[in-house]
């Protein structure tokens, strides 16, 4: 009987050690699994961040391309064509002694011709006119830019004839500065004030006016 008790005690201690070893092994395996899962999650997060950065860089590249092709290049072309048109207008008015009012009417007729051609080609404005009519959105305030642009065109013709295209361009720059001041005074509360880019343009315009006035050609 004492031997039987000793044998039972030995077997019980062996079982407890075995269970302890098994528990330690299971705990070690769980920890290793948790570590591998954490590494896998970290790797997936890093891959996701790299993918997001790649997508953002691609979007920034496409946006820069759109700004170049739809902003910078058209603006430069418009500036070149405006300067070319001003030069030829000055030559026509001063060299050939054309009447500036008749010349303005000729320019207006060409502008109207191209406008109607654009409408006939199916522009979005044409669809709006067909759907809502020609007078949609018209108020008394609508006539303010129409009348001011009409008188402005007459003055531009007179300035081009008697002062030249360069002086006309500087006068237009000064007019844009005044427009910016009025925009800041009237629309700043509605979030439509002068932006930093517009302010920088006004500063460069003022510098060019000062240099031209200080060192005339």
Tab-separated table of N, CA and C in Angstrom, residues 73-142:
chain	number	residue	atom	x	y	z
A	73	UNK	N	-1.609	77.392	-69.627
A	73	UNK	CA	-1.435	77.505	-71.080
A	73	UNK	C	-2.538	78.342	-71.721
A	74	UNK	N	-3.834	78.116	-71.415
A	74	UNK	CA	-4.864	78.992	-71.985
A	74	UNK	C	-4.701	80.453	-71.580
A	75	UNK	N	-4.261	80.703	-70.326
A	75	UNK	CA	-4.057	82.090	-69.889
A	75	UNK	C	-2.929	82.748	-70.678
A	76	UNK	N	-1.836	82.013	-70.900
A	76	UNK	CA	-0.739	82.566	-71.685
A	76	UNK	C	-1.164	82.812	-73.136
A	77	UNK	N	-1.927	81.871	-73.703
A	77	UNK	CA	-2.419	82.066	-75.074
A	77	UNK	C	-3.346	83.268	-75.157
A	78	UNK	N	-4.237	83.405	-74.153
A	78	UNK	CA	-5.142	84.550	-74.151
A	78	UNK	C	-4.376	85.858	-74.016
A	79	UNK	N	-3.320	85.873	-73.181
A	79	UNK	CA	-2.508	87.082	-73.037
A	79	UNK	C	-1.807	87.431	-74.346
A	80	UNK	N	-1.257	86.412	-75.009
A	80	UNK	CA	-0.583	86.658	-76.289
A	80	UNK	C	-1.556	87.195	-77.334
A	81	UNK	N	-2.745	86.564	-77.425
A	81	UNK	CA	-3.726	87.006	-78.417
A	81	UNK	C	-4.256	88.403	-78.087
A	82	UNK	N	-4.404	88.692	-76.779
A	82	UNK	CA	-4.866	90.022	-76.398
A	82	UNK	C	-3.845	91.095	-76.777
A	83	UNK	N	-2.560	90.815	-76.509
A	83	UNK	CA	-1.531	91.771	-76.902
A	83	UNK	C	-1.438	91.941	-78.400
A	84	UNK	N	-1.574	90.819	-79.138
A	84	UNK	CA	-1.536	90.897	-80.591
A	84	UNK	C	-2.721	91.703	-81.133
A	85	UNK	N	-3.909	91.445	-80.569
A	85	UNK	CA	-5.094	92.182	-81.009
A	85	UNK	C	-4.968	93.668	-80.680
A	86	UNK	N	-4.419	93.984	-79.495
A	86	UNK	CA	-4.226	95.384	-79.141
A	86	UNK	C	-3.270	96.095	-80.079
A	87	UNK	N	-2.205	95.386	-80.461
A	87	UNK	CA	-1.234	95.987	-81.385
A	87	UNK	C	-1.858	96.267	-82.748
A	88	UNK	N	-2.589	95.301	-83.281
A	88	UNK	CA	-3.233	95.494	-84.592
A	88	UNK	C	-4.345	96.539	-84.516
A	89	UNK	N	-5.033	96.587	-83.365
A	89	UNK	CA	-6.072	97.614	-83.209
A	89	UNK	C	-5.457	99.006	-83.206
A	90	UNK	N	-4.350	99.155	-82.490
A	90	UNK	CA	-3.661	100.447	-82.472
A	90	UNK	C	-3.172	100.817	-83.869
A	91	UNK	N	-2.623	99.857	-84.580
A	91	UNK	CA	-2.144	100.137	-85.938
A	91	UNK	C	-3.303	100.556	-86.853
A	92	UNK	N	-4.444	99.872	-86.714
A	92	UNK	CA	-5.596	100.203	-87.556
A	92	UNK	C	-6.143	101.593	-87.235
A	93	UNK	N	-6.235	101.913	-85.942
A	93	UNK	CA	-6.832	103.186	-85.540
A	93	UNK	C	-5.903	104.363	-85.793
A	94	UNK	N	-4.595	104.175	-85.557
A	94	UNK	CA	-3.674	105.299	-85.678
A	94	UNK	C	-3.100	105.447	-87.082
A	95	UNK	N	-2.714	104.352	-87.710
A	95	UNK	CA	-2.091	104.438	-89.030
A	95	UNK	C	-3.120	104.724	-90.115
A	96	UNK	N	-4.230	104.017	-90.060
A	96	UNK	CA	-5.255	104.166	-91.097
A	96	UNK	C	-6.342	105.171	-90.705
A	97	UNK	N	-6.189	105.776	-89.535
A	97	UNK	CA	-7.118	106.825	-89.090
A	97	UNK	C	-8.585	106.361	-89.148
A	98	UNK	N	-8.796	105.167	-88.575
A	98	UNK	CA	-10.163	104.652	-88.531
A	98	UNK	C	-10.946	105.329	-87.409
A	99	UNK	N	-12.254	105.426	-87.590
A	99	UNK	CA	-13.133	105.947	-86.542
A	99	UNK	C	-13.255	104.897	-85.440
A	100	UNK	N	-12.925	105.252	-84.186
A	100	UNK	CA	-12.955	104.234	-83.125
A	100	UNK	C	-14.350	103.673	-82.870
A	101	UNK	N	-15.404	104.486	-83.053
A	101	UNK	CA	-16.762	103.989	-82.801
A	101	UNK	C	-17.179	102.975	-83.878
A	102	UNK	N	-16.841	103.259	-85.133
A	102	UNK	CA	-17.123	102.294	-86.199
A	102	UNK	C	-16.310	101.019	-85.989
A	103	UNK	N	-15.067	101.185	-85.558
A	103	UNK	CA	-14.211	100.029	-85.310
A	103	UNK	C	-14.791	99.163	-84.185
A	104	UNK	N	-15.312	99.809	-83.130
A	104	UNK	CA	-15.936	99.057	-82.045
A	104	UNK	C	-17.170	98.302	-82.527
A	105	UNK	N	-17.959	98.921	-83.400
A	105	UNK	CA	-19.133	98.227	-83.932
A	105	UNK	C	-18.731	97.033	-84.783
A	106	UNK	N	-17.642	97.161	-85.517
A	106	UNK	CA	-17.163	96.021	-86.306
A	106	UNK	C	-16.717	94.881	-85.395
A	107	UNK	N	-16.001	95.223	-84.327
A	107	UNK	CA	-15.588	94.183	-83.377
A	107	UNK	C	-16.802	93.535	-82.720
A	108	UNK	N	-17.808	94.354	-82.384
A	108	UNK	CA	-19.012	93.799	-81.756
A	108	UNK	C	-19.752	92.858	-82.702
A	109	UNK	N	-19.788	93.198	-83.988
A	109	UNK	CA	-20.468	92.330	-84.958
A	109	UNK	C	-19.766	90.987	-85.080
A	110	UNK	N	-18.418	91.005	-85.085
A	110	UNK	CA	-17.691	89.736	-85.130
A	110	UNK	C	-17.912	88.929	-83.854
A	111	UNK	N	-17.914	89.595	-82.707
A	111	UNK	CA	-18.158	88.897	-81.444
A	111	UNK	C	-19.539	88.254	-81.441
A	112	UNK	N	-20.555	89.004	-81.914
A	112	UNK	CA	-21.913	88.458	-81.970
A	112	UNK	C	-21.988	87.269	-82.925
A	113	UNK	N	-21.254	87.350	-84.041
A	113	UNK	CA	-21.262	86.240	-84.997
A	113	UNK	C	-20.706	84.967	-84.381
A	114	UNK	N	-19.558	85.074	-83.694
A	114	UNK	CA	-18.975	83.904	-83.047
A	114	UNK	C	-19.854	83.407	-81.903
A	115	UNK	N	-20.518	84.310	-81.186
A	115	UNK	CA	-21.400	83.904	-80.099
A	115	UNK	C	-22.575	83.082	-80.628
A	116	UNK	N	-23.217	83.558	-81.677
A	116	UNK	CA	-24.345	82.818	-82.252
A	116	UNK	C	-23.877	81.496	-82.870
A	117	UNK	N	-22.683	81.489	-83.429
A	117	UNK	CA	-22.148	80.233	-83.961
A	117	UNK	C	-21.921	79.218	-82.844
A	118	UNK	N	-21.453	79.702	-81.700
A	118	UNK	CA	-21.265	78.806	-80.556
A	118	UNK	C	-22.599	78.270	-80.055
A	119	UNK	N	-23.619	79.127	-80.013
A	119	UNK	CA	-24.940	78.666	-79.589
A	119	UNK	C	-25.512	77.655	-80.583
A	120	UNK	N	-25.301	77.913	-81.867
A	120	UNK	CA	-25.822	76.999	-82.880
A	120	UNK	C	-25.114	75.647	-82.841
A	121	UNK	N	-23.869	75.632	-82.370
A	121	UNK	CA	-23.115	74.380	-82.291
A	121	UNK	C	-23.560	73.499	-81.136
A	122	UNK	N	-24.490	74.003	-80.296
A	122	UNK	CA	-25.024	73.189	-79.204
A	122	UNK	C	-24.291	73.342	-77.895
A	123	UNK	N	-23.884	74.554	-77.556
A	123	UNK	CA	-23.212	74.796	-76.288
A	123	UNK	C	-24.198	74.629	-75.127
A	124	UNK	N	-23.710	74.430	-73.893
A	124	UNK	CA	-24.611	74.307	-72.737
A	124	UNK	C	-25.518	75.525	-72.558
A	125	UNK	N	-25.034	76.715	-72.900
A	125	UNK	CA	-25.873	77.909	-72.795
A	125	UNK	C	-27.062	77.822	-73.743
A	126	UNK	N	-26.843	77.242	-74.914
A	126	UNK	CA	-27.940	77.089	-75.875
A	126	UNK	C	-29.024	76.186	-75.311
A	127	UNK	N	-28.626	75.111	-74.640
A	127	UNK	CA	-29.612	74.215	-74.045
A	127	UNK	C	-30.402	74.904	-72.936
A	128	UNK	N	-29.729	75.736	-72.145
A	128	UNK	CA	-30.423	76.471	-71.088
A	128	UNK	C	-31.407	77.471	-71.668
A	129	UNK	N	-31.000	78.142	-72.753
A	129	UNK	CA	-31.896	79.112	-73.386
A	129	UNK	C	-33.126	78.416	-73.956
A	130	UNK	N	-32.930	77.248	-74.586
A	130	UNK	CA	-34.066	76.515	-75.127
A	130	UNK	C	-35.006	76.043	-74.031
A	131	UNK	N	-34.443	75.699	-72.874
A	131	UNK	CA	-35.266	75.148	-71.790
A	131	UNK	C	-35.956	76.234	-70.977
A	132	UNK	N	-35.234	77.303	-70.645
A	132	UNK	CA	-35.766	78.324	-69.736
A	132	UNK	C	-36.038	79.670	-70.403
A	133	UNK	N	-35.635	79.835	-71.641
A	133	UNK	CA	-35.851	81.106	-72.312
A	133	UNK	C	-34.644	82.020	-72.225
A	134	UNK	N	-34.624	83.054	-73.066
A	134	UNK	CA	-33.476	83.952	-73.147
A	134	UNK	C	-33.379	84.879	-71.936
A	135	UNK	N	-34.507	85.175	-71.303
A	135	UNK	CA	-34.524	86.144	-70.208
A	135	UNK	C	-34.374	85.500	-68.832
A	136	UNK	N	-33.948	84.274	-68.763
A	136	UNK	CA	-33.824	83.610	-67.465
A	136	UNK	C	-32.752	84.289	-66.603
A	137	UNK	N	-33.088	84.545	-65.373
A	137	UNK	CA	-32.133	85.127	-64.430
A	137	UNK	C	-31.864	86.600	-64.603
A	138	UNK	N	-32.564	87.261	-65.514
A	138	UNK	CA	-32.321	88.684	-65.749
A	138	UNK	C	-33.019	89.524	-64.691
A	139	UNK	N	-32.252	90.463	-64.104
A	139	UNK	CA	-32.800	91.447	-63.165
A	139	UNK	C	-32.224	92.808	-63.537
A	140	UNK	N	-32.585	93.805	-62.745
A	140	UNK	CA	-32.027	95.129	-62.997
A	140	UNK	C	-30.516	95.153	-62.787
A	141	UNK	N	-30.021	94.320	-61.862
A	141	UNK	CA	-28.582	94.272	-61.624
A	141	UNK	C	-27.831	93.676	-62.814
A	142	UNK	N	-28.524	92.884	-63.621
A	142	UNK	CA	-27.862	92.281	-64.774
A	142	UNK	C	-27.398	93.337	-65.764
